CSV table of C-alpha atoms in Angstrom, one decimal:
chain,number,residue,atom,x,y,z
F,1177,UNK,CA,-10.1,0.9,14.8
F,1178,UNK,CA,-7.4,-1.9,14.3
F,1179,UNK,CA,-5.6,-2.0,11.0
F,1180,UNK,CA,-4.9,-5.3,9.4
F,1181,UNK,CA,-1.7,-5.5,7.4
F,1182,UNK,CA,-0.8,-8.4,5.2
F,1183,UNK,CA,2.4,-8.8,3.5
F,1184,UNK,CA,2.9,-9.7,0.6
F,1185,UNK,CA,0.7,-8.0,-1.1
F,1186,UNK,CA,1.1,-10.0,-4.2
F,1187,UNK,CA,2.4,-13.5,-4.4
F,1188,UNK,CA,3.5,-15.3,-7.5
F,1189,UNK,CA,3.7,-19.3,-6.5
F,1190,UNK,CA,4.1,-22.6,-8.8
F,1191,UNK,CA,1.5,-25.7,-8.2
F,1192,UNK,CA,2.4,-27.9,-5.5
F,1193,UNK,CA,4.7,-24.9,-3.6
F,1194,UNK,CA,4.5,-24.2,-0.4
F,1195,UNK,CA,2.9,-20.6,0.1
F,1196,UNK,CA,2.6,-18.2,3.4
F,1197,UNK,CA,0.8,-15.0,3.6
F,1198,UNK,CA,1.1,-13.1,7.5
F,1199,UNK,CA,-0.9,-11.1,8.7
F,1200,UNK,CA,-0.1,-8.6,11.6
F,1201,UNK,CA,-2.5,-6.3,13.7
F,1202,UNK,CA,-1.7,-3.1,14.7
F,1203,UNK,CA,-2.9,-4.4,18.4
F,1204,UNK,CA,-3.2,-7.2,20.0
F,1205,UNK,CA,-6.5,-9.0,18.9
F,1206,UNK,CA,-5.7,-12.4,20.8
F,1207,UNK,CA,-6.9,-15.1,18.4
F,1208,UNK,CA,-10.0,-13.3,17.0
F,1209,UNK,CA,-8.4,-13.9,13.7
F,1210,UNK,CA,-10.2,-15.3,10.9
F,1211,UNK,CA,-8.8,-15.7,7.3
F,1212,UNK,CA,-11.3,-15.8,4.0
F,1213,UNK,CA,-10.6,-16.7,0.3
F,1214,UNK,CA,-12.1,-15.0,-2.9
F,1215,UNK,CA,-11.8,-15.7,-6.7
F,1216,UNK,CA,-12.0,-13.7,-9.1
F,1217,UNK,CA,-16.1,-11.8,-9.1
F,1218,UNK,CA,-16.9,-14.7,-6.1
F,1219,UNK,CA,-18.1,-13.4,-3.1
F,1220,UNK,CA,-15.8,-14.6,0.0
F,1221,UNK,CA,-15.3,-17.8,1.9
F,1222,UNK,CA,-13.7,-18.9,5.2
F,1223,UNK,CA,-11.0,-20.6,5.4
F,1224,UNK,CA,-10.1,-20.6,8.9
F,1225,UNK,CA,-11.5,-18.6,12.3
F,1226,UNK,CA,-10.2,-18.3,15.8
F,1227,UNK,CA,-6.6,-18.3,14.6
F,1228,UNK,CA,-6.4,-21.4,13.6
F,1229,UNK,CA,-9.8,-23.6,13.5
F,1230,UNK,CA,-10.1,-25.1,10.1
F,1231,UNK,CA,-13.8,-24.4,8.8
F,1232,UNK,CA,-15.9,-27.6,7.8
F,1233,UNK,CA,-15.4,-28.5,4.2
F,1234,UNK,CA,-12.1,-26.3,4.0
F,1235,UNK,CA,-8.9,-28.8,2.7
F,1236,UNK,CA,-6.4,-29.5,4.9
F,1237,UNK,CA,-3.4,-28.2,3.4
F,1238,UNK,CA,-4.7,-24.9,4.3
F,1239,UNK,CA,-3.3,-24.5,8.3
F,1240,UNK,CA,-3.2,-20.8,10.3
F,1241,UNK,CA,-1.4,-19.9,13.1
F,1242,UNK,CA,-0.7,-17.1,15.5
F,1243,UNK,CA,-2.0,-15.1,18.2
F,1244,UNK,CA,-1.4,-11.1,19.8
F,1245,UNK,CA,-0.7,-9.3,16.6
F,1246,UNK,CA,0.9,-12.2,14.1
F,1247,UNK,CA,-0.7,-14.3,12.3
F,1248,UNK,CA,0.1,-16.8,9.3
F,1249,UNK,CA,-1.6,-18.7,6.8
F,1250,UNK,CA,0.4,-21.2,4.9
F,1251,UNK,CA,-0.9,-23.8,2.2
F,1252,UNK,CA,1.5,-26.9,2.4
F,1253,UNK,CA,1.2,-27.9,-1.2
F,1254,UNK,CA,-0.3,-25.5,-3.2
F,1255,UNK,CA,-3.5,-27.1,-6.3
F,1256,UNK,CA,-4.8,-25.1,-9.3
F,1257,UNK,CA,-7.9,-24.1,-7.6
F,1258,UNK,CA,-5.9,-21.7,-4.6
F,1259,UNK,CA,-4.8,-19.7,-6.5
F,1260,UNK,CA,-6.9,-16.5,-5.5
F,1261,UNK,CA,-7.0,-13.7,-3.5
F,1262,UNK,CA,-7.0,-14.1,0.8
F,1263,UNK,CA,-7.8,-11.6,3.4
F,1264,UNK,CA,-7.2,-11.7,7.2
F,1265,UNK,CA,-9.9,-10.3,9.4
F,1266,UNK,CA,-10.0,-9.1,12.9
F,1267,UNK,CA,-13.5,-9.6,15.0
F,1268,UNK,CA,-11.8,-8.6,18.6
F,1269,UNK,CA,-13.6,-5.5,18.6
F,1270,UNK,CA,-16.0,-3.6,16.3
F,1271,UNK,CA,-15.6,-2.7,13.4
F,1272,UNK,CA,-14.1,-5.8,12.4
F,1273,UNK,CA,-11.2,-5.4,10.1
F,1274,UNK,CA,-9.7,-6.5,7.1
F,1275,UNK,CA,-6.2,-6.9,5.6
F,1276,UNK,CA,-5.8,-5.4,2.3
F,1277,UNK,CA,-5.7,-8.4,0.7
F,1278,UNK,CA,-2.9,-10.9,-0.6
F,1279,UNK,CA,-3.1,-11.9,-4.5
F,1280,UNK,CA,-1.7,-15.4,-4.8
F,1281,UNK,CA,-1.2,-16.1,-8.4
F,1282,UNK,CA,0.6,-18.4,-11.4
F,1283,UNK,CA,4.2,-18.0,-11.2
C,1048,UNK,CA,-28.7,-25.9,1.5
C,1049,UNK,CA,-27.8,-22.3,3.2
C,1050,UNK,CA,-28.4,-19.6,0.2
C,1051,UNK,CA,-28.2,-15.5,0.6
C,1052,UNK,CA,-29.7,-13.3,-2.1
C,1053,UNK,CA,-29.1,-9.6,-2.5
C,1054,UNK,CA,-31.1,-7.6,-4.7
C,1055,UNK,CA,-32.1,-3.7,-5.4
C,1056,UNK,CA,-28.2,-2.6,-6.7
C,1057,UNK,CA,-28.2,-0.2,-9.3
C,1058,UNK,CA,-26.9,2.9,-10.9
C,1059,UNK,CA,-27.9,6.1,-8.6
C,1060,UNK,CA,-26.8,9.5,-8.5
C,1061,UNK,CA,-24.8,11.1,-5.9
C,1062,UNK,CA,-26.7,12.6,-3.0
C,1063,UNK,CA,-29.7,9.7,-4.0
C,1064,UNK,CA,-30.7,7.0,-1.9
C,1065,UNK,CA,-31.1,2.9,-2.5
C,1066,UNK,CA,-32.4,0.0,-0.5
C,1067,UNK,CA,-30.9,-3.4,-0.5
C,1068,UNK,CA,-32.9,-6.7,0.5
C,1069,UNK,CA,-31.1,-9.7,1.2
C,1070,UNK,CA,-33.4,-13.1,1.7
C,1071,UNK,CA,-32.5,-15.8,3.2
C,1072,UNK,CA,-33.1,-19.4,3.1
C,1073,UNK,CA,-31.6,-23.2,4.3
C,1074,UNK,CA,-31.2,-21.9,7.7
C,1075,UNK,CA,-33.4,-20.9,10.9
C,1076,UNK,CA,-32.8,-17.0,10.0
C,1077,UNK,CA,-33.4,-15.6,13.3
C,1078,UNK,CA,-30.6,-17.6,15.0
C,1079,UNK,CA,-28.3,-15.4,13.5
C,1080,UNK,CA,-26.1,-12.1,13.6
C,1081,UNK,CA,-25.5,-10.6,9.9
C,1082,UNK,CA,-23.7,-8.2,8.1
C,1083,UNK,CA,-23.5,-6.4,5.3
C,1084,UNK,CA,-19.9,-5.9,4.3
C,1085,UNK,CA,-18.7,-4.2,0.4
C,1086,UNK,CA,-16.0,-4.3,-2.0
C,1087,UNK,CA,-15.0,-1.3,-4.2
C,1088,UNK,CA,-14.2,-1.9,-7.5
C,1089,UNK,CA,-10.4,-3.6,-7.2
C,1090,UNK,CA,-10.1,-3.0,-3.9
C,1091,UNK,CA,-10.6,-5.2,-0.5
C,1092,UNK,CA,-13.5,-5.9,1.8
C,1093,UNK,CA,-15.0,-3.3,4.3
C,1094,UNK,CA,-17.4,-4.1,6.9
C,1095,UNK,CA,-19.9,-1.6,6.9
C,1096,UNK,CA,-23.0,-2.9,9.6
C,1097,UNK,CA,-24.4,-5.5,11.5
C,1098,UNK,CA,-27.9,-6.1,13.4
C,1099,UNK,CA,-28.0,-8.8,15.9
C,1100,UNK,CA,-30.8,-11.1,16.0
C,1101,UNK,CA,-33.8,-9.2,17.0
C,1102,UNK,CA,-32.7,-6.5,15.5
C,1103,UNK,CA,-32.1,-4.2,18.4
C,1104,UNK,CA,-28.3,-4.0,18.5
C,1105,UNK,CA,-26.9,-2.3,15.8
C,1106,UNK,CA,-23.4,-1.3,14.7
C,1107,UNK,CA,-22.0,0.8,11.5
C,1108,UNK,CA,-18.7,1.5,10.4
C,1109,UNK,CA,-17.7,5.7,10.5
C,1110,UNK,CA,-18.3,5.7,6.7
C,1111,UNK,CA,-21.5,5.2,6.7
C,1112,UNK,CA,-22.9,6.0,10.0
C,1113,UNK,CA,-26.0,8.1,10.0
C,1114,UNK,CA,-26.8,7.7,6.2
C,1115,UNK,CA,-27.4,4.1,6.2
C,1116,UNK,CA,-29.9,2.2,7.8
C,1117,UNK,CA,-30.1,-1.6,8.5
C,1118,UNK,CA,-32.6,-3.9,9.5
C,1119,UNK,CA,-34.1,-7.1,8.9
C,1120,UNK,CA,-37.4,-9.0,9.4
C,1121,UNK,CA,-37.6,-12.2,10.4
C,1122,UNK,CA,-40.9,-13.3,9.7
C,1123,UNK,CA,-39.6,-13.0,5.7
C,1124,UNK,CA,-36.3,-14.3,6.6
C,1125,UNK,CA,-34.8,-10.8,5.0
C,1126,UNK,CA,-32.2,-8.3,6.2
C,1127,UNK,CA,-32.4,-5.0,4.6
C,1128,UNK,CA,-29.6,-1.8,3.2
C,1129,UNK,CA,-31.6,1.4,3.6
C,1130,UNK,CA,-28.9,3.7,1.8
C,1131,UNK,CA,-29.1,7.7,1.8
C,1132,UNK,CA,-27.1,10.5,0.6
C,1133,UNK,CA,-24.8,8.3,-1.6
C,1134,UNK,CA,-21.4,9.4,-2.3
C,1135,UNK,CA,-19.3,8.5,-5.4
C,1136,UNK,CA,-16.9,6.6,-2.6
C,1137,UNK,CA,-20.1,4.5,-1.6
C,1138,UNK,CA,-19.5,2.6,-5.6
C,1139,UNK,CA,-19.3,-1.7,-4.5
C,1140,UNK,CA,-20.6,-4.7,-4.4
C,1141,UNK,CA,-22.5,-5.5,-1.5
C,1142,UNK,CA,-22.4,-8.4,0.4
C,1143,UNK,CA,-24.9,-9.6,2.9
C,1144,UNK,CA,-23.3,-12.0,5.0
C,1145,UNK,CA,-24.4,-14.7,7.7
C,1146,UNK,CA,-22.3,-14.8,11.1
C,1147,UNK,CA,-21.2,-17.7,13.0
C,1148,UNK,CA,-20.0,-17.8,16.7
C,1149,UNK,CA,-19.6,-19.7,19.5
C,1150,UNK,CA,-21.6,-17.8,21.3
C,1151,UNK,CA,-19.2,-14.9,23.6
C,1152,UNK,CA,-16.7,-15.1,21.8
C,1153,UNK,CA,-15.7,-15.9,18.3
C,1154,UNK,CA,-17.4,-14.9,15.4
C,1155,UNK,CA,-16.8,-15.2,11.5
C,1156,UNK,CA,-19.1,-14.8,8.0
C,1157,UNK,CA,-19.7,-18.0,7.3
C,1158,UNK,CA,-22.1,-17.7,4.5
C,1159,UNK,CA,-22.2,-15.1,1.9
C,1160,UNK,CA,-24.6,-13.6,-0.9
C,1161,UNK,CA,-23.6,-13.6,-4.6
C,1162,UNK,CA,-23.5,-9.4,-4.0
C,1163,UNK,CA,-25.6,-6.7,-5.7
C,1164,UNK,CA,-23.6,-3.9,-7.5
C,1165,UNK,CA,-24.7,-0.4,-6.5
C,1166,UNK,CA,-22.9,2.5,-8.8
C,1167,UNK,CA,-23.0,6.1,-7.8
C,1168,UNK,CA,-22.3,8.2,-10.5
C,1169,UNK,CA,-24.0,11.3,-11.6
């Protein structure tokens, strides 16, 4: 099983900063890397998949990079409504594996 | 509109069993891989199973291997949590998920249920 390690695992960030959150797997998964949001009692939603593919609907300051075992999220100017918990999430092999979680919050 | 409904959580005791339904709807159900993935209270996200599309691929996660069951029918555009022998650690919210690929090779959840509560606890 690959384990998924995000750091930090808390973030405290001001409105209109620019926030990044890595991600790194404990082997390569090539870009099978996909990165989902969740407020508080919400169920999940993608952000991003392969890496770096912005889903449909998803804003545009949110951008992903990486590939092998590093990855990054950043959101280039952070608005009221990120602020919320994100996960990274292998899918190179089964299971599929989460990060613990990063919890992005009001500074 | 693409909309996932879980239902059947509850309070059970440990060592009882539970069964999940998620239906589907606002999307040709049978085109797609899904998942059922929980969240402990506080804690993140585990994936737990999957079922491909006609239902004859199947994968669990260790922790729940052998005392879970999933399935789905497509006719009633529903996937399905059979859960046995329930353990104190088995306490989430479960998520039935929809997964998206381009097909051999990437795949993500895309679409996800509201999640139904199940709480072991004698």
């Amino acid at each position: 099983e690959i384990e998924m390690t995000q750091s930090p695992s808390s973030l405290s960030a001001s409105v209109g900063d620019r926030v990044t959150i890595t991600c790194r797997a404990s082997q390569s998964v090539g870009t099978y890397l996909n990165w989902y949001q969740q407020k508080a009692r919400k169920a999940p939603q993608v952000l991003i998949y392969a890496a770096s593919s912005l889903e449909s609907g998803v804003p545009s300051r949110f951008t992903a990079s990486g590939s092998g075992t590093d990855f990054t999220l950043t959101i280039i100017s952070l608005q009221p409504d990120d602020f919320a918990t994100y996960y990274c999430q292998q899918t190179y092999t089964t299971p599929p594996t989460f990060g613990q979680g990063t919890r992005l919050d009001v500074k | 509109q693409v909309h996932l409904v879980e239902s059947g959580g509850g309070l059970v005791k440990p060592g009882g069993s539970l069964r999940l339904s998620c239906e589907a709807s606002g999307f040709p159900f049978s085109d797609y891989y899904m998942s059922w993935i929980r969240q402990a209270p506080g804690k993140g996200l585990e994936w737990i199973s999957d079922i491909s599309i006609s239902g004859t691929s199947i994968n669990y996660a260790d922790s729940v291997r052998g005392r879970f069951i999933i399935s789905r029918d497509n006719a009633k555009n529903s996937l399905f949590l059979q859960m046995n022998s329930l353990r104190d650690e088995d306490t989430a919210v479960y998520f039935c998920a929809r997964e998206a690929a381009v097909p051999g090779t990437y795949n993500w959840f895309d679409a996800w249920g509201q999640g139904a509560l199940v709480t072991v606890s004698s």
